[in-house]
Every structure is written in C-alpha cells, then in structure tokens.
Amino acid sequence: MKSFQKQTACASIGLKLSNVEAGEALFTLPFNSNFTQQHGFMHAGIITTALDTACGYAAFSLMPEDAAVLSIEFKTNLLRPAIGERFLILGKVIKPGRNINFCEATATAIDAHGAETKVATMSASIMAVYDRAISD
Amino acid sequence: MKSFQKQTACASIGLKLSNVEAGEALFTLPFNSNFTQQHGFMHAGIITTALDTACGYAAFSLMPEDAAVLSIEFKTNLLRPAIGERFLILGKVIKPGRNINFCEATATAIDAHGAETKVATMSASIMAVYDRAISD
Amino acid sequence: MKSFQKQTACASIGLKLSNVEAGEALFTLPFNSNFTQQHGFMHAGIITTALDTACGYAAFSLMPEDAAVLSIEFKTNLLRPAIGERFLILGKVIKPGRNINFCEATATAIDAHGAETKVATMSASIMAVYDRAISD
Amino acid sequence: MKSFQKQTACASIGLKLSNVEAGEALFTLPFNSNFTQQHGFMHAGIITTALDTACGYAAFSLMPEDAAVLSIEFKTNLLRPAIGERFLILGKVIKPGRNINFCEATATAIDAHGAETKVATMSASIMAVYDRAISD
C-alpha cells in the first residue's frame, strides 16, 4: 500500500501491516529496546503510534481512493505494561461515516510462549478529507 | 535525570528535556523525517510520545524520590498538522494527588521564522506507584 | 442496592438497574423529553450519566463491600443521535485492578419495533477508594 | 437564544446561560440534590451535561446562523468532588474550524463563602453541520 510506505514513523518503529479487510486492519509491532520508557516497557506513545495507524487504515479501507484520513483525536487506555516479544495491533471501524469514522483498536502482547495479554486500547475519531488541502 | 536516560524512546525520537519546575516540564522535539505519517507531518503517535513524557515528568516533579509514575490513560487532540522546524512540548500538573495526577500538555510548532502554532493538546491521568511492582 | 438509591441523578433521569453480574452491569433508560438537547435527541450528557453509572456499578461488582468507587475520567463517543423508545446501557470491566478499573460501556437505542442501534460508547477509569475520605 | 430553550435537559438540571462571546460561553449550574451520585456530590454525568452544553455554545457562537452543532466526543476529567452552592461552567473554542471545533471547558465550584475550586475539565470535538440531516 503506497501510503503506508510514506509513513516513515511506522518503518522506524518496525510496525508491519499484516492484513486489511473492510473496516479492519491488523499490524504487528516487534518489541524494540530503542523505544522503551523508564521501566523498559514499550513507551505508551509508541504503542499509540501503532494503535493510531491501525485505526487510520481501518477507516481508509472503507473510503474512496481519493480520500485521505486524518486523526482528529484519540484516547489510549494503558491496561498493563507493554512487555512481550511482539504486539498484535488490531484497528476496527465501529461506526463509519462520510466525514467521521469512529474507530477502536487494541494492542495485545505475545510472549515467548505465545501467551496473549491485552495491554492497551484506543478509541479514535478519524476524519475523511476530500478535494482539499490536508492542512485546512 | 537518571530515569530520562532509560527512556530510549525519547532519545530515538530526539526529544530533549529543556526545563523542569515543580509541576511543570518543558521538552523540545526537532522535526524528524524518520517519524512522519503519510503526508509528511510528524506522526500523531510521536507527538503523543512527547506529550505523554512531558506529563509524566511534570507529575514526577511533585513526587517523592522513590515514587514511579505510570500513565493510566491520555487523550490527544490533533488541532493542526504537526509541521515545523521543532516543537515545544509543555506538560503541567493541573491537579496533583497522592495517587492520581491530572496533567495537561501542549505541542507548539516553531517554524523557520520562529512563528508559533499550537498543533496538539493532551489530557492525561498519571498514577504514582510506591513500594510495589510496577506491573501490578 | 443501597448505594443506587442515593443516586438521585439516576432516579431523576429514570435510569433503572436491570442486572448486575461480576464485572458487568445493565441498566435501562427510557426516552425522556425532559432531558433532550436542541434537536430533540436525549442530551449527550444524560446518556453519559447513564454510561458512567453503568461503569461504576460494573467496577463496584468486583470490589469488597467497604470500597467506594469514584470516576476519574471518562470519554464518550457519540456515534449516532440518541433517539428511541428506550436505551440499554451496558457497562463492563475490561481490566480490573486494586486501584484502577478500566471499564467500557455502550448505549443502544431500542425503537418502537424493537430494532437496536448503538448510539454511544464510553471508556472510563474508575478508582476504588478504601478507608479514607472520598474527597481526598 | 432560541436553541437553548429547546434544550430541556438544561432547564431540568437548572443550567442557566450567563454570557456568550465569540468563542466562549459561560453558564451557571446551581447545586441540585435531585442530581447527585451516591456520596451526595453532583453526578459526573450532570456536570458533563453542563460542560458539553458550554462547549456547544462556544462553538456555535463562531458559526453561521444556519449551522447546527453536534458533539462528536468529549472527555471529562473529574479533578475533585462536585460539591458547592453553584458551579461556573466555562466553555472555550481552542481551535475553530469549518467542520471540527476543538473546545475545552471547566467546572468551578463556588462554596457558601465564594471560594472557588476547579472540579472538572472537558475536552470536546464539536462538529458543524450544514444543509443536511442531523442524523447523517
């Protein structure tokens, strides 16, 4: 997907697109010791980068080709420390709209034994932008 | 500050602590083309990484030495595209507490001429953790 | 439930407890023309009153008897206009904790034909308070 | 203001418009024992009703006459128990836009001696709706 390649932030943190369906996007984020906070967990802002990206792709999957997506706002809930070998980041549109898409996303840690733990959730409002400058 | 050095995420995105006072922390984040989204703006999640860090430091500045800070949740409002030469990230405690600190932060873009534009705001709940495992 | 009777706000808006299980609480809110906004929909703040109450009860269902619950913060997403004969308000604990309970709630409108439409969602942080003044 | 009169929720909780300027709206909410939670404080959802209304009016003050305002989402932070004789509710637009207005609001309790205590804050996204069904 062309637009994903321009997202240098995603490449820099190692976020990889695994699957996109209508209204849903799944990404994988490996644990990366370059992006931790003071206790050695993945930084909440980096998990948020992944969650926001998953919401944006889920919303984009329902839009016409010429639309662009812009995050208006998101809230991240940090349920547990973000420790694990990798994280599954799943974004879903819970209410599509011509202008506003309400999305939710979850970050699930996978440990060395394959055990899964939900570590964070997001709710986000993603706007579709048509035929005008992004910066409006 | 020792704990800041362990925050590899902050070093990786180039976030620098400028000033800490009681209940307030100021950081500077240079524009970095390795951390953009699809339109070439700084990724909302990277701005969030800086805002969350500023909230955490503002809260930590009011706590005893042996306390640790954990973000419970935050909401980021993305007012305008994050374009600029650098960003000033200011975190403030708006209501301190023994357990929960309510914090707010703003990200202000500075362009090549020094003009300032507020690009994002955050409200965050930061918990103080004493004498027990962080992962509880 | 004794504490529910003291919640005069709930009685005033007509909110009724339907069911409580471990980590989950279901309420019913009838449409009430005394609590609308300017277009004749139920006011988002009244829907929020119901959602917050459902989150609080869900959290309280997992706590010891002597604990009290306090909402720290919540975010409400207004998916669609709150129109209908009545609303089902379902609160769930998604991550219990000794101090902080992360909860989610949904408001589902039921029309005259029994058709269901999700109109709002909430994510909330609910704190357990033990052995100390609530107002601390 | 005509639209305010249709807001029966506001009348029912006793919320009164005190002042509107460009991008700002001030309301007064008396303490009302019919709208408390289990500890006798004003219910967080009722305070939210007032905060959301103040955000909506602040946004509406900057729009053309034929526009309607709809709240997309809001987050309320409950800093302290909502106790007092009355509450000042101040809403402000922090970033106006053709589609989305970012607003903030505060609830300040006034006690019998006139002392002021900030009890809650809100950040809200308010959408302007033109020439089309509200329910879209």
Coordinates of C-alpha atoms in Angstrom, one line a residue:
Chain A
M1 CA 0.0 0.0 0.0
K2 CA 1.6 3.2 -1.2
S3 CA 0.6 5.5 1.6
F4 CA 2.0 3.1 4.2
Q5 CA 5.5 3.4 2.7
K6 CA 5.4 7.2 3.3
Q7 CA 4.7 6.6 6.9
T8 CA 8.4 6.7 8.0
A9 CA 7.3 6.6 11.6
C10 CA 5.9 3.1 11.1
A11 CA 9.1 1.8 9.4
S12 CA 11.2 3.4 12.2
I13 CA 9.4 1.6 15.0
G14 CA 9.1 -1.6 13.0
L15 CA 5.3 -1.7 12.6
K16 CA 4.3 -4.1 9.8
L17 CA 0.9 -4.4 8.1
S18 CA -0.4 -7.9 8.4
N19 CA -3.9 -7.8 7.0
V20 CA -6.5 -5.3 5.8
E21 CA -10.2 -6.1 5.4
A22 CA -13.2 -3.8 5.0
G23 CA -13.3 -1.8 8.2
E24 CA -10.4 -3.6 9.9
A25 CA -6.6 -3.5 9.9
L26 CA -4.1 -5.8 11.6
F27 CA -0.5 -4.8 12.3
T28 CA 2.4 -6.4 14.1
L29 CA 4.9 -4.5 16.2
P30 CA 8.0 -6.3 17.5
F31 CA 9.3 -5.4 20.9
N32 CA 12.1 -2.8 20.3
S33 CA 14.5 -1.8 23.0
N34 CA 15.1 1.5 21.2
F35 CA 11.5 2.6 22.0
T36 CA 11.1 2.0 25.7
Q37 CA 10.1 4.1 28.7
Q38 CA 12.0 4.3 32.0
H39 CA 11.0 0.7 33.2
G40 CA 11.9 -1.0 30.0
F41 CA 8.3 -1.3 28.7
M42 CA 7.5 -0.1 25.2
H43 CA 6.7 3.6 25.5
A44 CA 2.9 4.3 25.6
G45 CA 3.4 6.8 22.8
I46 CA 4.9 4.2 20.6
I47 CA 2.1 1.8 21.3
T48 CA -0.2 4.7 20.5
T49 CA 1.6 5.3 17.2
A50 CA 0.7 1.7 16.2
L51 CA -2.9 1.9 17.5
D52 CA -3.5 5.2 15.7
T53 CA -2.1 3.8 12.5
A54 CA -4.3 0.7 12.7
C55 CA -7.4 3.0 13.2
G56 CA -6.4 5.1 10.2
Y57 CA -6.0 2.1 8.0
A58 CA -9.3 0.5 9.2
A59 CA -11.0 3.8 8.3
F60 CA -9.2 4.2 5.0
S61 CA -10.3 0.7 3.9
L62 CA -13.9 2.0 3.7
M63 CA -13.2 5.2 1.8
P64 CA -12.9 6.1 -1.9
E65 CA -9.3 6.0 -3.3
D66 CA -9.1 9.8 -3.4
A67 CA -9.9 10.3 0.2
A68 CA -7.2 11.0 2.9
V69 CA -7.6 10.2 6.5
L70 CA -6.7 12.5 9.4
S71 CA -6.9 11.6 13.1
I72 CA -8.9 14.2 15.0
E73 CA -8.3 12.8 18.4
F74 CA -7.7 9.5 20.2
K75 CA -7.6 8.3 23.7
T76 CA -5.3 5.5 24.8
N77 CA -6.0 3.3 27.9
L78 CA -2.9 1.7 29.3
L79 CA -4.2 -1.5 30.8
R80 CA -0.9 -3.3 31.6
P81 CA 2.8 -2.7 30.9
A82 CA 3.7 -3.2 27.3
I83 CA 6.1 -6.2 27.6
G84 CA 6.3 -9.1 25.2
E85 CA 8.1 -10.4 22.2
R86 CA 5.7 -8.6 19.8
F87 CA 2.4 -6.9 19.8
L88 CA -0.7 -7.5 17.6
I89 CA -2.4 -4.2 16.8
L90 CA -5.9 -4.5 15.6
G91 CA -7.9 -1.5 14.5
K92 CA -11.7 -1.6 13.7
V93 CA -14.2 0.9 12.4
I94 CA -17.1 0.8 14.9
K95 CA -19.2 3.4 13.1
P96 CA -18.3 4.5 9.5
G97 CA -19.4 7.9 8.2
R98 CA -18.9 10.2 5.3
N99 CA -17.0 12.7 7.5
I100 CA -16.2 11.0 10.8
N101 CA -15.2 7.4 11.4
F102 CA -15.3 6.1 14.9
C103 CA -12.6 3.5 15.4
E104 CA -11.3 1.3 18.2
A105 CA -8.0 -0.5 18.5
T106 CA -6.4 -3.0 20.8
A107 CA -2.7 -3.8 21.5
T108 CA -2.1 -7.4 22.5
A109 CA 1.3 -8.6 23.8
I110 CA 2.6 -12.0 22.7
D111 CA 5.2 -13.5 25.0
A112 CA 7.9 -16.1 24.2
H113 CA 5.4 -18.9 24.8
G114 CA 2.7 -17.4 22.6
A115 CA 0.5 -16.3 25.5
E116 CA -1.6 -13.2 24.8
T117 CA -2.2 -10.3 27.1
K118 CA -4.2 -7.2 26.1
V119 CA -2.1 -4.2 27.1
A120 CA -3.8 -1.2 25.6
T121 CA -7.0 0.0 24.0
M122 CA -7.7 3.1 21.9
S123 CA -10.8 5.0 20.8
A124 CA -10.3 7.4 17.9
S125 CA -12.2 9.8 15.6
I126 CA -10.8 9.7 12.1
M127 CA -11.9 12.3 9.6
A128 CA -12.1 11.7 5.8
V129 CA -10.7 14.6 3.8
Y130 CA -11.8 15.1 0.1
D131 CA -10.6 17.5 -2.6
R132 CA -9.0 20.0 -0.3
A133 CA -5.7 20.8 1.4
I134 CA -4.9 18.5 4.2
S135 CA -3.8 21.4 6.3
D136 CA -7.2 23.2 6.3
Chain B
M1 CA 17.9 13.0 35.3
K2 CA 18.6 9.3 35.5
S3 CA 15.2 8.0 34.6
F4 CA 15.1 10.0 31.5
Q5 CA 18.2 8.3 30.2
K6 CA 16.5 4.9 30.3
Q7 CA 13.7 6.3 28.2
T8 CA 15.2 5.1 24.9
A9 CA 12.0 6.1 23.0
C10 CA 12.8 9.7 23.9
A11 CA 16.4 9.5 22.7
S12 CA 15.3 7.7 19.5
I13 CA 12.8 10.4 18.5
G14 CA 15.2 13.2 19.6
L15 CA 13.2 14.5 22.5
K16 CA 15.2 16.7 24.8
L17 CA 14.4 17.9 28.3
S18 CA 14.7 21.7 28.5
N19 CA 13.4 22.6 31.9
V20 CA 11.7 21.1 34.9
E21 CA 10.0 23.0 37.7
A22 CA 7.5 22.0 40.3
G23 CA 4.6 20.6 38.4
E24 CA 5.8 21.6 35.0
A25 CA 8.2 20.1 32.4
L26 CA 9.3 21.6 29.1
F27 CA 10.8 19.5 26.3
T28 CA 12.0 20.2 22.7
L29 CA 11.4 17.8 19.8
P30 CA 13.1 18.6 16.5
F31 CA 11.2 17.8 13.3
N32 CA 12.4 14.4 12.2
S33 CA 11.7 12.9 8.8
N34 CA 12.1 9.4 10.2
F35 CA 8.9 9.8 12.2
T36 CA 6.3 11.2 9.8
Q37 CA 2.9 9.9 8.7
Q38 CA 1.7 9.7 5.1
H39 CA 1.5 13.4 4.4
G40 CA 4.9 14.2 5.8
F41 CA 3.7 15.6 9.1
M42 CA 5.2 14.3 12.3
H43 CA 3.1 11.2 13.3
A44 CA 0.4 11.9 15.9
G45 CA 1.8 9.0 17.9
I46 CA 5.2 10.5 18.0
I47 CA 3.8 13.9 19.2
T48 CA 1.9 11.8 21.7
T49 CA 5.1 10.2 22.9
A50 CA 6.5 13.6 23.6
L51 CA 3.3 14.9 25.3
D52 CA 3.0 11.8 27.5
T53 CA 6.6 12.1 28.5
A54 CA 6.1 15.8 29.4
C55 CA 3.1 14.9 31.5
G56 CA 5.0 12.1 33.3
Y57 CA 7.9 14.5 34.2
A58 CA 5.6 17.2 35.3
A59 CA 3.9 14.7 37.7
F60 CA 7.2 13.2 38.8
S61 CA 8.5 16.6 39.8
L62 CA 5.9 16.7 42.6
M63 CA 6.5 13.2 43.9
P64 CA 8.9 11.7 46.5
E65 CA 12.2 10.3 45.0
D66 CA 11.1 6.7 45.5
A67 CA 7.8 7.0 43.5
A68 CA 7.4 5.9 40.0
V69 CA 5.0 7.3 37.5
L70 CA 2.7 5.3 35.3
S71 CA 0.4 6.7 32.6
I72 CA -3.1 5.3 33.1
E73 CA -4.7 7.0 30.0
F74 CA -4.3 10.0 27.8
K75 CA -6.3 11.8 25.1
T76 CA -4.6 13.7 22.4
N77 CA -6.4 16.3 20.3
L78 CA -4.8 17.0 17.0
L79 CA -5.6 20.6 16.3
R80 CA -3.4 21.1 13.2
P81 CA -0.8 19.2 11.1
A82 CA 2.5 18.8 13.0
I83 CA 4.8 20.7 10.7
G84 CA 7.6 22.9 11.8
E85 CA 11.4 23.0 12.5
R86 CA 10.8 21.9 16.0
F87 CA 8.1 21.5 18.7
L88 CA 7.9 22.8 22.2
I89 CA 6.3 20.3 24.4
L90 CA 5.0 21.7 27.7
G91 CA 3.5 19.4 30.4
K92 CA 1.7 20.7 33.5
V93 CA 0.0 19.1 36.5
I94 CA -3.4 20.7 36.8
K95 CA -4.4 18.7 39.9
P96 CA -1.8 16.8 41.9
G97 CA -2.8 13.9 44.1
R98 CA -1.2 11.1 46.2
N99 CA -2.4 8.5 43.7
I100 CA -3.6 10.3 40.6
N101 CA -2.1 13.4 39.0
F102 CA -4.2 15.1 36.3
C103 CA -1.9 16.6 33.7
E104 CA -2.3 18.7 30.5
A105 CA 0.3 19.2 27.8
T106 CA 0.6 21.2 24.6
A107 CA 2.7 20.8 21.5
T108 CA 3.6 24.1 19.8
A109 CA 5.3 24.0 16.4
I110 CA 8.0 26.6 15.7
D111 CA 8.7 27.4 12.0
A112 CA 11.8 28.7 10.3
H113 CA 10.8 32.3 11.2
G114 CA 10.2 31.5 14.9
A115 CA 6.4 31.7 14.5
E116 CA 4.5 29.5 16.9
T117 CA 1.4 27.4 16.2
K118 CA -0.3 25.1 18.7
V119 CA -0.7 21.7 17.0
A120 CA -1.8 19.3 19.7
T121 CA -3.1 19.1 23.3
M122 CA -3.2 16.2 25.7
S123 CA -5.1 15.5 28.9
A124 CA -3.6 12.6 30.9
S125 CA -4.1 10.7 34.2
I126 CA -0.7 9.8 35.7
M127 CA -0.5 7.4 38.7
A128 CA 2.1 7.4 41.4
V129 CA 3.3 3.9 42.3
Y130 CA 5.0 3.3 45.6
D131 CA 6.7 0.2 47.1
R132 CA 5.3 -2.3 44.7
A133 CA 5.8 -4.0 41.4
I134 CA 5.1 -1.7 38.5
S135 CA 3.3 -4.4 36.7
D136 CA 0.6 -4.9 39.3
Chain C
M1 CA -28.8 -2.0 46.1
K2 CA -28.4 0.7 48.8
S3 CA -25.9 2.9 47.1
F4 CA -28.0 3.1 44.0
Q5 CA -30.9 4.6 45.9
K6 CA -28.8 7.6 47.0
Q7 CA -28.0 8.3 43.3
T8 CA -30.8 10.8 42.9
A9 CA -29.5 11.7 39.5
C10 CA -30.4 8.2 38.3
A11 CA -33.9 8.4 39.7
S12 CA -34.4 11.8 38.2
I13 CA -33.5 10.7 34.7
G14 CA -35.4 7.4 35.0
L15 CA -32.4 5.1 34.9
K16 CA -33.2 1.6 36.2
L17 CA -30.8 -1.2 37.1
S18 CA -31.7 -4.3 35.2
N19 CA -29.0 -6.8 36.1
V20 CA -25.6 -6.9 37.8
E21 CA -23.1 -9.7 37.3
A22 CA -19.4 -10.0 38.2
G23 CA -17.8 -7.2 36.2
E24 CA -20.9 -6.2 34.3
A25 CA -24.0 -4.0 34.9
L26 CA -27.0 -3.5 32.7
F27 CA -29.4 -0.5 33.0
T28 CA -32.4 0.7 31.1
L29 CA -33.1 4.4 30.4
P30 CA -36.4 5.4 28.9
F31 CA -36.6 8.2 26.4
N32 CA -37.5 11.3 28.4
S33 CA -38.5 14.6 26.7
N34 CA -37.3 16.5 29.8
F35 CA -33.7 15.6 29.0
T36 CA -33.2 16.4 25.4
Q37 CA -30.8 18.7 23.5
Q38 CA -31.8 21.3 20.9
H39 CA -32.8 18.7 18.2
G40 CA -35.0 16.6 20.5
F41 CA -32.4 13.8 21.0
M42 CA -31.5 12.7 24.5
H43 CA -28.7 15.1 25.7
A44 CA -25.2 13.5 25.4
G45 CA -24.6 14.4 29.0
I46 CA -27.6 12.4 30.1
I47 CA -26.6 9.4 28.1
T48 CA -23.2 9.9 29.7
T49 CA -24.8 10.0 33.2
A50 CA -26.2 6.5 32.4
L51 CA -22.9 5.2 30.9
D52 CA -20.8 6.4 33.8
T53 CA -23.3 4.8 36.3
A54 CA -23.1 1.5 34.4
C55 CA -19.3 1.6 34.5
G56 CA -19.3 2.4 38.2
Y57 CA -21.6 -0.5 39.0
A58 CA -19.6 -2.9 36.9
A59 CA -16.5 -1.9 38.8
F60 CA -18.2 -2.0 42.2
S61 CA -19.4 -5.5 41.5
L62 CA -15.8 -6.7 41.7
M63 CA -14.8 -4.8 44.9
P64 CA -15.1 -5.6 48.6
E65 CA -18.2 -4.2 50.3
D66 CA -16.3 -1.5 52.1
A67 CA -14.9 0.0 48.9
A68 CA -16.3 3.0 47.2
V69 CA -16.0 3.8 43.5
L70 CA -15.0 7.2 42.0
S71 CA -14.8 8.0 38.4
I72 CA -11.5 9.6 37.5
E73 CA -12.3 10.3 33.9
F74 CA -14.4 9.1 31.0
K75 CA -14.6 9.7 27.3
T76 CA -18.0 9.4 25.5
N77 CA -18.1 8.8 21.7
L78 CA -21.4 9.9 20.2
L79 CA -21.9 7.6 17.3
R80 CA -25.5 8.5 16.3
P81 CA -28.4 10.7 17.6
A82 CA -29.9 9.3 20.8
I83 CA -33.4 8.7 19.6
G84 CA -35.6 5.7 20.5
E85 CA -38.2 4.5 23.0
R86 CA -35.6 3.4 25.5
F87 CA -31.8 2.7 25.8
L88 CA -30.0 -0.3 27.0
I89 CA -26.9 0.8 28.9
L90 CA -24.3 -1.9 29.4
G91 CA -21.1 -1.4 31.4
K92 CA -18.2 -3.8 31.6
V93 CA -14.9 -4.0 33.4
I94 CA -12.3 -4.7 30.8
K95 CA -9.3 -4.7 33.2
P96 CA -9.9 -4.9 37.0
G97 CA -7.3 -3.7 39.4
R98 CA -6.9 -3.0 43.1
N99 CA -6.8 0.8 42.4
I100 CA -7.9 1.4 38.9
N101 CA -10.6 -0.4 36.9
F102 CA -10.8 0.2 33.2
C103 CA -14.4 0.0 32.0
E104 CA -16.3 0.3 28.8
A105 CA -20.0 0.9 28.2
T106 CA -22.4 1.1 25.3
A107 CA -25.7 2.8 24.9
T108 CA -28.1 1.0 22.5
A109 CA -31.3 2.6 21.4
I110 CA -34.4 0.5 21.0
D111 CA -37.1 1.8 18.7
A112 CA -40.9 1.1 18.7
H113 CA -40.3 -2.0 16.6
G114 CA -37.6 -3.4 18.9
A115 CA -34.8 -2.6 16.4
E116 CA -31.4 -1.9 18.1
T117 CA -28.9 0.9 17.2
K118 CA -25.7 1.6 19.1
V119 CA -25.7 5.3 19.8
A120 CA -22.8 5.9 22.1
T121 CA -19.7 4.3 23.7
M122 CA -17.7 5.2 26.8
S123 CA -14.3 4.3 28.1
A124 CA -13.8 5.1 31.8
S125 CA -11.2 4.8 34.6
I126 CA -12.9 4.0 37.9
M127 CA -10.9 4.2 41.1
A128 CA -11.5 2.1 44.2
V129 CA -11.3 4.1 47.4
Y130 CA -10.6 2.3 50.7
D131 CA -10.6 3.5 54.3
R132 CA -10.4 7.2 53.6
A133 CA -12.3 10.3 52.8
I134 CA -13.8 10.3 49.4
S135 CA -12.9 13.9 49.0
D136 CA -9.2 13.3 49.3
Chain D
M1 CA -31.2 32.1 22.4
K2 CA -33.9 30.0 20.7
S3 CA -32.0 26.8 20.5
F4 CA -31.2 26.9 24.2
Q5 CA -34.9 26.9 25.1
K6 CA -35.3 23.6 23.3
Q7 CA -32.6 22.0 25.4
T8 CA -35.0 20.7 28.0
A9 CA -32.1 18.8 29.7
C10 CA -30.5 22.2 30.6
A11 CA -33.8 23.5 32.1
S12 CA -34.3 20.3 34.0
I13 CA -30.9 20.4 35.7
G14 CA -31.2 24.2 36.2
L15 CA -28.3 25.2 33.9
K16 CA -28.5 28.9 33.0
L17 CA -26.7 30.8 30.3
S18 CA -24.8 33.8 31.8
N19 CA -22.8 35.1 28.9
V20 CA -21.8 34.3 25.3
E21 CA -18.9 35.9 23.5
A22 CA -17.1 35.0 20.3
G23 CA -15.7 31.5 21.0
E24 CA -16.7 31.5 24.7
A25 CA -19.8 30.6 26.7
L26 CA -20.4 30.9 30.5
F27 CA -23.2 29.1 32.3
T28 CA -24.2 28.7 35.9
L29 CA -25.4 25.5 37.4
P30 CA -26.9 25.5 41.0
F31 CA -26.2 22.6 43.2
N32 CA -29.3 20.4 43.0
S33 CA -29.9 17.5 45.3
N34 CA -32.0 15.8 42.6
F35 CA -28.9 15.1 40.5
T36 CA -26.4 13.6 42.9
Q37 CA -24.4 10.4 42.9
Q38 CA -24.1 8.0 45.8
H39 CA -21.9 10.3 48.0
G40 CA -24.1 13.4 47.6
F41 CA -21.9 15.1 45.1
M42 CA -23.3 16.3 41.8
H43 CA -23.2 13.4 39.4
A44 CA -20.3 13.5 37.0
G45 CA -22.8 13.0 34.1
I46 CA -24.7 16.1 35.1
I47 CA -21.6 18.1 35.3
T48 CA -20.7 16.7 31.9
T49 CA -24.1 17.8 30.6
A50 CA -23.2 21.3 31.6
L51 CA -19.7 21.2 30.2
D52 CA -20.8 19.7 26.9
T53 CA -23.5 22.4 26.6
A54 CA -20.9 25.1 27.2
C55 CA -18.6 23.7 24.6
G56 CA -21.5 23.5 22.1
Y57 CA -22.5 27.2 22.7
A58 CA -18.9 28.3 22.5
A59 CA -18.6 26.6 19.1
F60 CA -22.0 27.8 17.9
S61 CA -21.0 31.4 18.7
L62 CA -18.4 31.2 15.8
M63 CA -20.7 29.6 13.2
P64 CA -23.2 31.0 10.6
E65 CA -26.8 31.1 11.8
D66 CA -27.9 28.1 9.7
A67 CA -25.3 25.8 11.1
A68 CA -26.1 23.3 13.8
V69 CA -23.6 21.9 16.3
L70 CA -23.2 18.2 17.2
S71 CA -20.8 16.8 19.8
I72 CA -18.7 14.1 18.3
E73 CA -16.9 13.1 21.5
F74 CA -15.8 14.5 24.8
K75 CA -13.6 13.5 27.7
T76 CA -14.4 14.7 31.2
N77 CA -11.6 14.7 33.9
L78 CA -13.1 14.6 37.4
L79 CA -10.5 16.5 39.5
R80 CA -12.4 16.8 42.7
P81 CA -15.9 16.0 44.2
A82 CA -18.5 18.3 42.7
I83 CA -19.7 20.0 45.9
G84 CA -20.6 23.6 46.3
E85 CA -23.5 26.1 46.2
R86 CA -23.2 26.5 42.5
F87 CA -20.9 25.8 39.6
L88 CA -19.5 28.1 36.9
I89 CA -19.2 26.3 33.6
L90 CA -17.0 28.0 31.1
G91 CA -16.6 26.6 27.5
K92 CA -14.0 27.9 25.1
V93 CA -13.1 27.1 21.5
I94 CA -9.4 26.4 21.4
K95 CA -9.3 25.8 17.6
P96 CA -12.2 26.7 15.4
G97 CA -12.7 25.0 12.0
R98 CA -15.2 24.8 9.2
N99 CA -16.0 21.2 10.2
I100 CA -14.5 20.5 13.6
N101 CA -14.2 22.8 16.6
F102 CA -11.9 21.8 19.4
C103 CA -13.3 23.0 22.7
E104 CA -12.3 23.0 26.3
A105 CA -14.5 23.6 29.4
T106 CA -14.0 23.8 33.1
A107 CA -16.5 23.4 36.0
T108 CA -15.6 25.6 39.0
A109 CA -17.4 25.1 42.3
I110 CA -18.4 28.1 44.4
D111 CA -18.9 27.5 48.1
A112 CA -21.0 29.5 50.6
H113 CA -18.1 31.9 51.2
G114 CA -17.5 32.4 47.5
A115 CA -14.3 30.3 47.4
E116 CA -13.6 28.7 44.0
T117 CA -12.4 25.2 43.3
K118 CA -11.9 23.7 39.9
V119 CA -13.8 20.3 40.0
A120 CA -13.8 19.1 36.4
T121 CA -12.4 19.8 32.9
M122 CA -13.5 18.7 29.5
S123 CA -12.0 18.5 26.0
A124 CA -14.6 18.1 23.2
S125 CA -14.8 17.8 19.4
I126 CA -17.8 19.7 18.2
M127 CA -18.9 19.3 14.5
A128 CA -20.7 22.0 12.5
V129 CA -23.5 20.5 10.4
Y130 CA -24.7 22.4 7.3
D131 CA -27.6 21.9 4.9
R132 CA -28.2 18.2 5.7
A133 CA -30.0 15.9 8.1
I134 CA -28.6 16.0 11.6
S135 CA -28.9 12.2 11.7
D136 CA -26.5 11.5 8.8

